[in-house]
Coordinates of C-alpha atoms and ligand atoms in Angstrom, one line a residue:
M517 CA 47.7 -163.0 -5.5
N518 CA 44.2 -165.0 -4.4
T519 CA 43.1 -165.0 -0.4
T520 CA 40.1 -165.9 1.8
P521 CA 38.9 -163.3 4.4
S522 CA 41.4 -161.5 6.3
F523 CA 41.8 -163.0 10.0
P524 CA 40.7 -160.8 13.0
P525 CA 43.0 -158.2 13.6
G526 CA 45.6 -158.6 15.5
F527 CA 45.6 -162.3 15.6
L528 CA 48.3 -164.1 16.9
W529 CA 50.7 -166.4 14.3
G530 CA 53.4 -168.3 15.9
T531 CA 56.0 -170.9 15.7
A532 CA 56.7 -173.8 18.6
T533 CA 59.3 -175.5 20.0
S534 CA 59.7 -177.0 23.6
S535 CA 63.2 -177.0 25.1
Y536 CA 64.5 -180.6 25.4
Q537 CA 63.4 -180.5 21.7
I538 CA 65.7 -177.6 20.9
E539 CA 67.8 -176.5 23.0
G540 CA 71.1 -178.7 24.0
A541 CA 73.7 -178.2 26.5
A542 CA 72.1 -180.1 28.7
N543 CA 74.6 -180.0 31.1
E544 CA 75.7 -176.6 31.5
D545 CA 75.0 -174.0 33.7
G546 CA 74.5 -175.9 36.6
R547 CA 71.0 -177.5 34.5
G548 CA 69.9 -180.6 36.5
R549 CA 68.7 -184.0 34.8
S550 CA 65.9 -184.5 33.5
I551 CA 63.6 -187.8 32.8
W552 CA 64.2 -187.7 29.0
D553 CA 68.9 -187.2 29.7
D554 CA 67.4 -190.4 31.7
F555 CA 65.5 -192.5 29.0
C556 CA 67.5 -191.6 26.0
R557 CA 69.5 -194.1 27.2
Y558 CA 67.7 -197.1 28.0
K559 CA 68.3 -199.4 25.4
D560 CA 66.1 -199.0 22.1
A561 CA 64.0 -195.8 23.7
I562 CA 65.2 -193.9 20.7
T563 CA 64.8 -194.8 17.1
D564 CA 68.0 -193.3 16.0
G565 CA 70.0 -194.1 19.5
S566 CA 70.1 -190.0 20.1
D567 CA 68.9 -188.1 23.1
G568 CA 68.8 -183.6 22.9
S569 CA 72.3 -183.4 24.7
V570 CA 72.8 -181.1 22.0
A571 CA 69.8 -181.1 19.2
C572 CA 69.2 -177.5 17.5
D573 CA 72.3 -176.1 20.1
H574 CA 69.5 -173.1 20.9
Y575 CA 70.7 -172.7 24.1
H576 CA 73.6 -171.2 22.4
R577 CA 72.3 -169.9 18.9
Y578 CA 68.8 -168.3 20.8
R579 CA 70.4 -165.3 19.0
E580 CA 70.0 -166.4 15.7
D581 CA 66.7 -168.4 15.8
V582 CA 65.3 -165.0 17.4
A583 CA 66.8 -163.2 14.7
L584 CA 65.0 -165.8 11.7
M585 CA 61.9 -165.5 13.5
K586 CA 61.8 -162.1 12.9
Q587 CA 62.6 -162.1 9.7
L588 CA 59.5 -164.3 9.8
G589 CA 57.3 -161.4 10.7
L590 CA 56.5 -164.0 13.5
K591 CA 54.0 -162.2 16.1
A592 CA 54.5 -164.7 19.2
Y593 CA 56.4 -167.7 19.9
R594 CA 55.7 -170.1 21.9
F595 CA 59.0 -171.9 24.3
S596 CA 58.9 -174.2 27.2
I597 CA 61.2 -173.7 30.2
A598 CA 63.2 -176.8 31.4
W599 CA 62.2 -177.0 35.2
P600 CA 65.8 -179.2 35.5
R601 CA 67.3 -175.9 34.5
I602 CA 65.9 -173.9 37.3
L603 CA 65.6 -175.7 40.0
P604 CA 68.0 -178.6 39.3
E605 CA 66.6 -180.8 42.3
G606 CA 63.1 -180.3 41.4
R607 CA 62.6 -178.1 44.0
G608 CA 64.7 -176.3 46.3
A609 CA 67.8 -174.5 45.3
I610 CA 67.0 -172.1 42.5
N611 CA 70.1 -172.2 39.7
P612 CA 70.2 -168.4 38.6
K613 CA 72.2 -168.9 35.6
G614 CA 68.9 -171.0 34.4
I615 CA 66.9 -168.2 35.1
A616 CA 69.4 -165.8 33.6
F617 CA 68.9 -167.8 29.8
Y618 CA 65.4 -167.2 30.1
D619 CA 65.7 -163.8 30.8
R620 CA 68.2 -163.0 27.9
L621 CA 65.4 -165.5 25.3
V622 CA 62.4 -163.2 26.3
D623 CA 64.5 -160.2 26.6
E624 CA 65.6 -160.8 22.6
L625 CA 61.9 -161.9 21.8
L626 CA 60.6 -158.4 23.0
A627 CA 63.7 -156.7 21.6
A628 CA 62.2 -157.4 18.4
N629 CA 58.3 -157.6 18.8
I630 CA 58.1 -160.9 19.4
R631 CA 55.3 -162.1 22.0
P632 CA 56.4 -164.9 24.5
F633 CA 53.9 -167.4 25.4
V634 CA 55.7 -169.8 27.5
T635 CA 55.5 -173.1 28.5
L636 CA 56.1 -174.2 32.0
Y637 CA 56.1 -178.2 31.2
H638 CA 56.3 -179.9 28.1
W639 CA 57.6 -183.0 29.5
D640 CA 61.2 -182.4 31.1
L641 CA 60.3 -183.7 34.5
P642 CA 63.5 -183.2 37.0
S643 CA 64.9 -186.5 37.3
A644 CA 65.3 -186.2 41.5
L645 CA 61.6 -185.5 41.3
N646 CA 60.3 -188.2 39.5
A647 CA 63.1 -190.8 41.8
Q648 CA 60.4 -189.5 44.8
G649 CA 57.4 -190.6 42.6
G650 CA 57.3 -188.4 39.9
W651 CA 54.1 -187.6 38.3
T652 CA 52.4 -190.4 40.2
T653 CA 53.1 -189.1 43.9
R654 CA 50.3 -186.3 44.9
D655 CA 52.7 -184.0 45.7
S656 CA 53.9 -183.6 42.2
A657 CA 51.2 -181.3 42.0
A658 CA 52.6 -178.6 45.0
W659 CA 55.8 -179.0 43.6
F660 CA 54.6 -177.6 40.2
A661 CA 52.9 -175.2 42.0
D662 CA 55.9 -173.7 43.5
Y663 CA 58.6 -174.0 40.2
A664 CA 55.5 -172.0 38.5
T665 CA 55.7 -169.7 41.3
V666 CA 59.2 -169.0 40.9
V667 CA 59.8 -169.1 37.4
V668 CA 56.7 -165.9 37.4
R669 CA 58.2 -164.4 40.0
A670 CA 61.6 -164.4 37.2
L671 CA 59.6 -163.1 34.3
G672 CA 56.2 -162.6 34.8
D673 CA 57.5 -158.3 34.8
R674 CA 58.0 -159.5 31.0
V675 CA 55.7 -162.7 30.3
K676 CA 51.9 -162.3 30.5
D677 CA 50.8 -165.5 29.1
W678 CA 51.8 -168.5 30.2
I679 CA 50.7 -172.4 29.2
T680 CA 51.1 -174.9 32.6
L681 CA 51.6 -178.0 30.7
N682 CA 51.4 -179.3 27.1
E683 CA 49.5 -182.5 26.8
P684 CA 49.1 -184.2 29.7
W685 CA 47.8 -187.2 27.9
C686 CA 50.9 -187.9 26.6
S687 CA 53.2 -187.3 29.9
A688 CA 50.2 -189.6 31.7
Y689 CA 49.9 -192.5 28.8
L690 CA 52.6 -192.6 26.6
G691 CA 54.8 -191.9 30.0
Y692 CA 53.0 -194.0 32.4
E693 CA 50.8 -196.9 30.3
F694 CA 52.6 -197.5 27.2
G695 CA 56.1 -196.8 28.3
M696 CA 56.8 -194.9 24.3
H697 CA 58.3 -191.5 26.5
A698 CA 60.1 -191.0 29.7
P699 CA 60.0 -192.1 32.2
G700 CA 58.7 -195.1 30.5
Y701 CA 57.0 -197.2 32.9
Q702 CA 54.1 -199.6 31.5
N703 CA 52.0 -199.5 34.1
K704 CA 48.3 -198.7 33.9
A705 CA 47.6 -197.5 37.8
L706 CA 50.2 -195.8 37.5
A707 CA 48.9 -193.8 34.1
A708 CA 45.7 -193.6 35.8
R709 CA 47.2 -191.6 38.7
A710 CA 49.7 -189.7 36.9
A711 CA 46.6 -188.5 34.7
H712 CA 44.4 -187.3 37.8
N713 CA 47.6 -185.6 39.1
L714 CA 48.5 -183.4 36.4
L715 CA 45.3 -182.1 36.6
L716 CA 45.3 -181.1 39.5
A717 CA 48.9 -179.5 38.4
H718 CA 47.1 -177.8 36.4
A719 CA 45.2 -176.4 38.6
L720 CA 47.4 -175.6 41.9
G721 CA 49.9 -174.5 38.6
M722 CA 47.2 -172.3 37.3
Q723 CA 46.8 -170.4 40.8
A724 CA 50.0 -170.2 42.1
I725 CA 50.5 -168.1 38.5
R726 CA 47.7 -166.2 39.2
A727 CA 49.6 -165.1 42.9
A728 CA 52.6 -164.4 41.2
A729 CA 51.4 -162.1 39.0
D730 CA 50.1 -158.8 37.6
A731 CA 46.5 -158.5 36.0
E732 CA 47.5 -158.3 32.7
T733 CA 48.6 -162.2 33.0
R734 CA 46.3 -164.4 30.8
V735 CA 47.1 -168.8 32.3
G736 CA 45.9 -171.7 30.4
I737 CA 46.7 -175.0 29.3
T738 CA 47.6 -176.9 26.2
L739 CA 46.0 -180.5 25.4
N740 CA 46.3 -182.7 22.4
F741 CA 43.0 -183.8 20.5
E742 CA 42.5 -186.1 18.0
P743 CA 38.6 -186.0 17.0
R744 CA 36.8 -188.8 16.3
L745 CA 34.7 -188.1 13.1
P746 CA 32.1 -189.6 11.2
A747 CA 33.8 -191.4 8.0
S748 CA 30.6 -190.3 5.8
D749 CA 27.6 -188.1 6.1
S750 CA 25.5 -191.4 7.1
E751 CA 23.7 -191.1 10.7
E752 CA 24.4 -194.1 10.8
D753 CA 28.1 -193.3 10.9
R754 CA 27.7 -189.7 12.7
Q755 CA 26.0 -191.7 15.8
A756 CA 29.0 -194.2 15.6
A757 CA 31.3 -191.3 15.9
E758 CA 29.5 -189.3 18.6
Q759 CA 29.7 -193.0 21.1
E760 CA 33.1 -193.1 20.1
F761 CA 35.6 -193.2 23.1
D762 CA 37.9 -189.7 23.2
W763 CA 40.3 -190.8 25.3
M764 CA 42.3 -187.4 25.0
Y765 CA 38.8 -185.5 25.0
E766 CA 37.2 -187.2 27.9
G767 CA 40.3 -187.5 30.0
F768 CA 41.2 -184.0 29.9
A769 CA 39.3 -181.1 27.9
E770 CA 35.8 -182.5 29.2
P771 CA 37.0 -182.4 33.4
I772 CA 38.2 -179.4 33.1
L773 CA 35.3 -177.5 31.3
T774 CA 32.9 -179.5 33.1
G775 CA 34.7 -180.5 36.9
A776 CA 33.7 -184.0 36.2
Y777 CA 34.9 -187.3 34.9
G778 CA 32.6 -189.5 32.8
Q779 CA 31.7 -193.0 33.6
R780 CA 34.3 -194.3 30.4
M781 CA 36.8 -192.0 32.0
L782 CA 36.1 -193.3 35.6
D783 CA 36.7 -196.6 34.5
R784 CA 39.8 -196.1 33.3
L785 CA 41.2 -193.9 36.1
A786 CA 41.2 -196.7 38.3
G787 CA 43.9 -196.6 40.9
A788 CA 44.0 -192.6 41.0
D789 CA 43.5 -190.7 44.3
I790 CA 41.0 -188.9 43.6
R791 CA 39.5 -186.6 46.3
A792 CA 36.9 -184.3 47.5
G793 CA 37.8 -180.6 45.7
D794 CA 39.7 -181.5 43.3
M795 CA 37.2 -181.4 40.4
A796 CA 35.7 -178.3 41.6
M797 CA 40.2 -177.0 41.7
I798 CA 40.5 -178.6 38.2
A799 CA 37.5 -176.8 37.0
A800 CA 39.0 -173.2 37.3
R801 CA 38.4 -170.7 34.9
N802 CA 40.9 -170.9 32.4
D803 CA 41.8 -168.0 30.4
F804 CA 42.4 -169.6 27.4
I805 CA 42.6 -173.2 26.0
G806 CA 45.2 -174.3 23.6
V807 CA 44.5 -176.8 20.8
N808 CA 47.1 -179.5 19.6
Y809 CA 46.2 -180.0 16.3
Y810 CA 47.5 -182.9 13.7
S811 CA 45.2 -185.4 12.8
A812 CA 42.0 -186.7 13.3
V813 CA 40.5 -190.1 13.3
H814 CA 37.3 -191.4 10.4
I815 CA 34.6 -193.5 12.3
R816 CA 32.5 -196.1 10.6
A817 CA 29.5 -197.3 11.8
G818 CA 30.6 -201.6 13.0
R819 CA 33.9 -200.8 11.9
G820 CA 35.1 -198.6 14.1
A821 CA 38.1 -196.7 12.9
V822 CA 38.7 -196.3 9.3
Y823 CA 41.9 -195.5 6.7
D824 CA 40.2 -196.4 4.1
D825 CA 39.0 -193.0 1.8
D826 CA 42.6 -192.1 0.7
P827 CA 43.2 -189.6 3.1
E828 CA 47.3 -188.6 2.3
F829 CA 49.9 -189.4 5.6
T830 CA 52.9 -187.7 6.9
L831 CA 55.5 -189.0 7.5
M832 CA 54.5 -189.7 11.0
G833 CA 52.1 -191.7 9.4
W834 CA 49.5 -189.4 10.7
A835 CA 46.1 -188.9 8.1
V836 CA 45.9 -185.3 6.8
R837 CA 42.4 -184.3 7.8
P838 CA 42.5 -180.7 7.6
H839 CA 38.6 -180.6 8.9
G840 CA 39.4 -182.2 11.8
L841 CA 41.0 -178.7 13.2
H842 CA 37.3 -177.2 12.2
A843 CA 35.4 -179.5 14.5
I844 CA 37.8 -179.4 17.6
L845 CA 37.8 -175.8 17.3
T846 CA 33.8 -175.8 16.8
K847 CA 33.0 -178.4 19.5
L848 CA 35.7 -176.4 22.4
H849 CA 33.3 -173.3 20.8
R850 CA 30.3 -174.8 22.3
A851 CA 31.9 -176.5 25.0
T852 CA 33.2 -173.5 26.7
H853 CA 29.6 -171.4 25.4
G854 CA 31.9 -169.2 23.5
R855 CA 33.4 -167.8 26.8
T856 CA 37.2 -169.0 26.6
P857 CA 39.5 -167.7 23.6
I858 CA 41.2 -170.4 21.8
Y859 CA 45.1 -170.4 20.4
V860 CA 46.4 -173.0 17.7
T861 CA 49.3 -174.0 20.0
E862 CA 50.4 -176.3 17.9
N863 CA 49.9 -177.4 13.8
G864 CA 52.5 -178.8 11.4
A865 CA 54.0 -181.9 9.5
S866 CA 56.9 -184.0 9.1
F867 CA 58.2 -184.7 5.5
T868 CA 61.2 -185.8 4.3
D869 CA 63.2 -182.2 2.8
M870 CA 66.2 -182.1 0.8
V871 CA 68.1 -178.9 0.4
T872 CA 68.7 -177.6 -2.9
D873 CA 70.5 -174.9 -4.1
G874 CA 70.0 -173.7 -0.5
R875 CA 66.1 -173.8 -0.9
V876 CA 64.2 -176.3 0.6
H877 CA 61.0 -177.0 -1.5
D878 CA 58.7 -178.8 1.0
V879 CA 55.5 -178.6 -1.1
R880 CA 54.0 -180.6 1.2
R881 CA 54.3 -178.9 4.0
V882 CA 52.6 -175.3 2.7
A883 CA 49.7 -177.4 0.9
Y884 CA 49.1 -179.5 5.0
L885 CA 49.6 -175.6 6.7
R886 CA 47.2 -174.2 3.8
A887 CA 44.6 -176.2 4.1
H888 CA 44.5 -176.3 8.4
F889 CA 44.8 -172.5 8.5
A890 CA 42.0 -172.6 6.0
A891 CA 40.0 -174.7 8.6
A892 CA 41.2 -172.6 11.2
Q893 CA 39.5 -169.6 9.0
R894 CA 36.7 -171.0 8.9
A895 CA 36.2 -172.0 12.4
I896 CA 36.4 -168.4 12.8
Q897 CA 33.7 -167.2 10.4
D898 CA 31.9 -170.0 12.7
G899 CA 32.2 -167.7 15.9
V900 CA 34.9 -169.3 17.6
D901 CA 37.4 -167.3 19.5
L902 CA 40.3 -167.5 17.8
R903 CA 43.3 -165.5 18.6
G904 CA 46.3 -167.0 17.7
Y905 CA 48.1 -169.8 15.8
F906 CA 51.3 -171.5 16.6
V907 CA 53.2 -173.8 13.6
W908 CA 55.2 -176.4 14.2
S909 CA 57.7 -176.2 14.8
L910 CA 59.9 -173.3 14.2
L911 CA 63.1 -175.8 13.7
D912 CA 63.5 -179.5 12.7
N913 CA 64.2 -180.9 16.7
F914 CA 64.7 -183.7 18.0
E915 CA 61.0 -185.6 17.8
W916 CA 61.1 -187.3 21.0
A917 CA 61.1 -191.6 20.6
L918 CA 61.8 -191.0 17.2
G919 CA 64.8 -189.0 17.7
Y920 CA 65.8 -186.8 14.2
Q921 CA 64.4 -188.9 11.8
Q922 CA 61.3 -186.7 11.7
F923 CA 61.1 -183.1 10.5
F924 CA 58.5 -180.5 11.6
G925 CA 60.6 -177.5 11.0
I926 CA 59.8 -174.4 9.1
V927 CA 63.5 -174.0 9.3
H928 CA 65.2 -176.6 8.1
V929 CA 68.9 -177.8 10.6
D930 CA 71.8 -179.5 9.4
Y931 CA 72.7 -181.2 12.9
T932 CA 76.2 -181.5 12.0
T933 CA 76.9 -177.6 11.2
Q934 CA 74.1 -176.2 13.2
K935 CA 73.2 -174.6 9.6
R936 CA 69.4 -172.8 9.5
T937 CA 67.8 -172.4 6.0
I938 CA 64.3 -171.4 6.1
K939 CA 62.3 -173.5 3.7
D940 CA 59.2 -172.8 1.7
S941 CA 56.9 -173.5 4.0
G942 CA 58.9 -170.6 6.3
Y943 CA 58.6 -167.9 3.5
Y944 CA 55.1 -169.3 3.3
L945 CA 53.7 -168.4 6.5
R946 CA 55.8 -164.9 6.6
D947 CA 53.1 -164.9 3.6
V948 CA 50.4 -165.6 5.8
I949 CA 51.1 -163.2 8.4
A950 CA 52.2 -160.2 6.4
A951 CA 48.3 -160.9 4.5
N952 CA 46.5 -162.0 7.9
A953 CA 45.4 -163.5 5.2
V954 CA 45.5 -167.4 3.9
V955 CA 47.2 -166.7 0.4
E956 CA 47.9 -168.8 -2.1
P957 CA 51.6 -170.4 -1.9
S958 CA 53.9 -168.5 -4.9
A959 CA 54.9 -170.8 -7.5
Ligands
LIG1272 C1 53.4 -182.7 20.6 C2 54.8 -182.2 21.0 C3 55.3 -181.9 21.1 C4 55.8 -182.6 19.1 C5 55.1 -182.7 18.3 C6 55.0 -183.6 17.2 O1 52.8 -184.1 20.3 O2 53.9 -181.6 21.8 O3 56.1 -181.6 21.4 O4 56.5 -183.7 19.0 O5 53.4 -183.6 18.9

């Protein structure tokens, strides 16, 4: 087998999921409602009219799922906690059965020698809190910190890696400005408020986690990136790409890393409740930054975003541009002066799959992963302190507004029988982990 250089020893290979996308059991063991339960009921909100009430039934099948992870040799697993399982009303009374589920899951992972990376908020806000303003009220930051304290007190003896929020850009803008995600609002001013309050929630959440946890604990945030890159080597395109507004980066990474919003962001944030002292808290040091990367945008001078350089597209319609992963990793490395470790907390691809003779020959997903692993490897060679890589996703699952019509899993799920079938990409990941290097896919 041909191999590129090894990843650093101890490199954390894993997969990622989120609670609403896989757990199901929406009405069991005292779980409260979330904004996604509500949103799925709105007419035409979800393309196939589905919801997450059953999903992959992971709530009942977590043992089988951990066994699959073990079979693939995963070193780590990133999952999220459903806030309404822990606090059905969002705050106040704790639901012991909700905590018990994550207790069992964490113990199962540790017994399999798999390190749990826990995201506290991957979009399932308790409906009760939405009724009180949700992320548009500043109070949400304190609600989140209190919830974080409850979870870290329960699991912090065994979980040492915490992610406050997943992709706050999506929570704020897809949820409040474009109405494409829960809670489904279309209001720029509310979105601006939510965006800033989410950063505040991250800041207060980090403080709360550190206060409740021991010295071994690491806490960070997961952000989504879609870098603006020059479409060619020309100086004009390079400058055009550099000047292009990068909403995801400028809206979240920049304030966290520099303690200030740029002018373009301040313009966008009209209506947000930004107070003295906020930015200093938001700029508190993260123990790591989580990078979710799927695609990049190519910019041509005078034309803006172009798709004429013949990239491949996934079923999501996202251009396959592995070099963008290298670009964002090296950019963050420079922006943090190399002082903040980085994890790829999500990367993967949706393609249509077919199960034939108990196998799924997902050649395109294998090629996508291989190219992105190689880009990460190049970033490490260029000095980036990349500590781990979580493939999105372990399982095919509920892809938000696109329902069950997108397939990101390295494990196929038959939703009528809940049967799991490891895809070729799953076996490929297993081989990469075993070699700790980007091996050639076996034929
Ligand atoms: C990310 C989300 C994740 C999944 C992937 C495809 O934006 O964090 O839940 O939907 O995209």
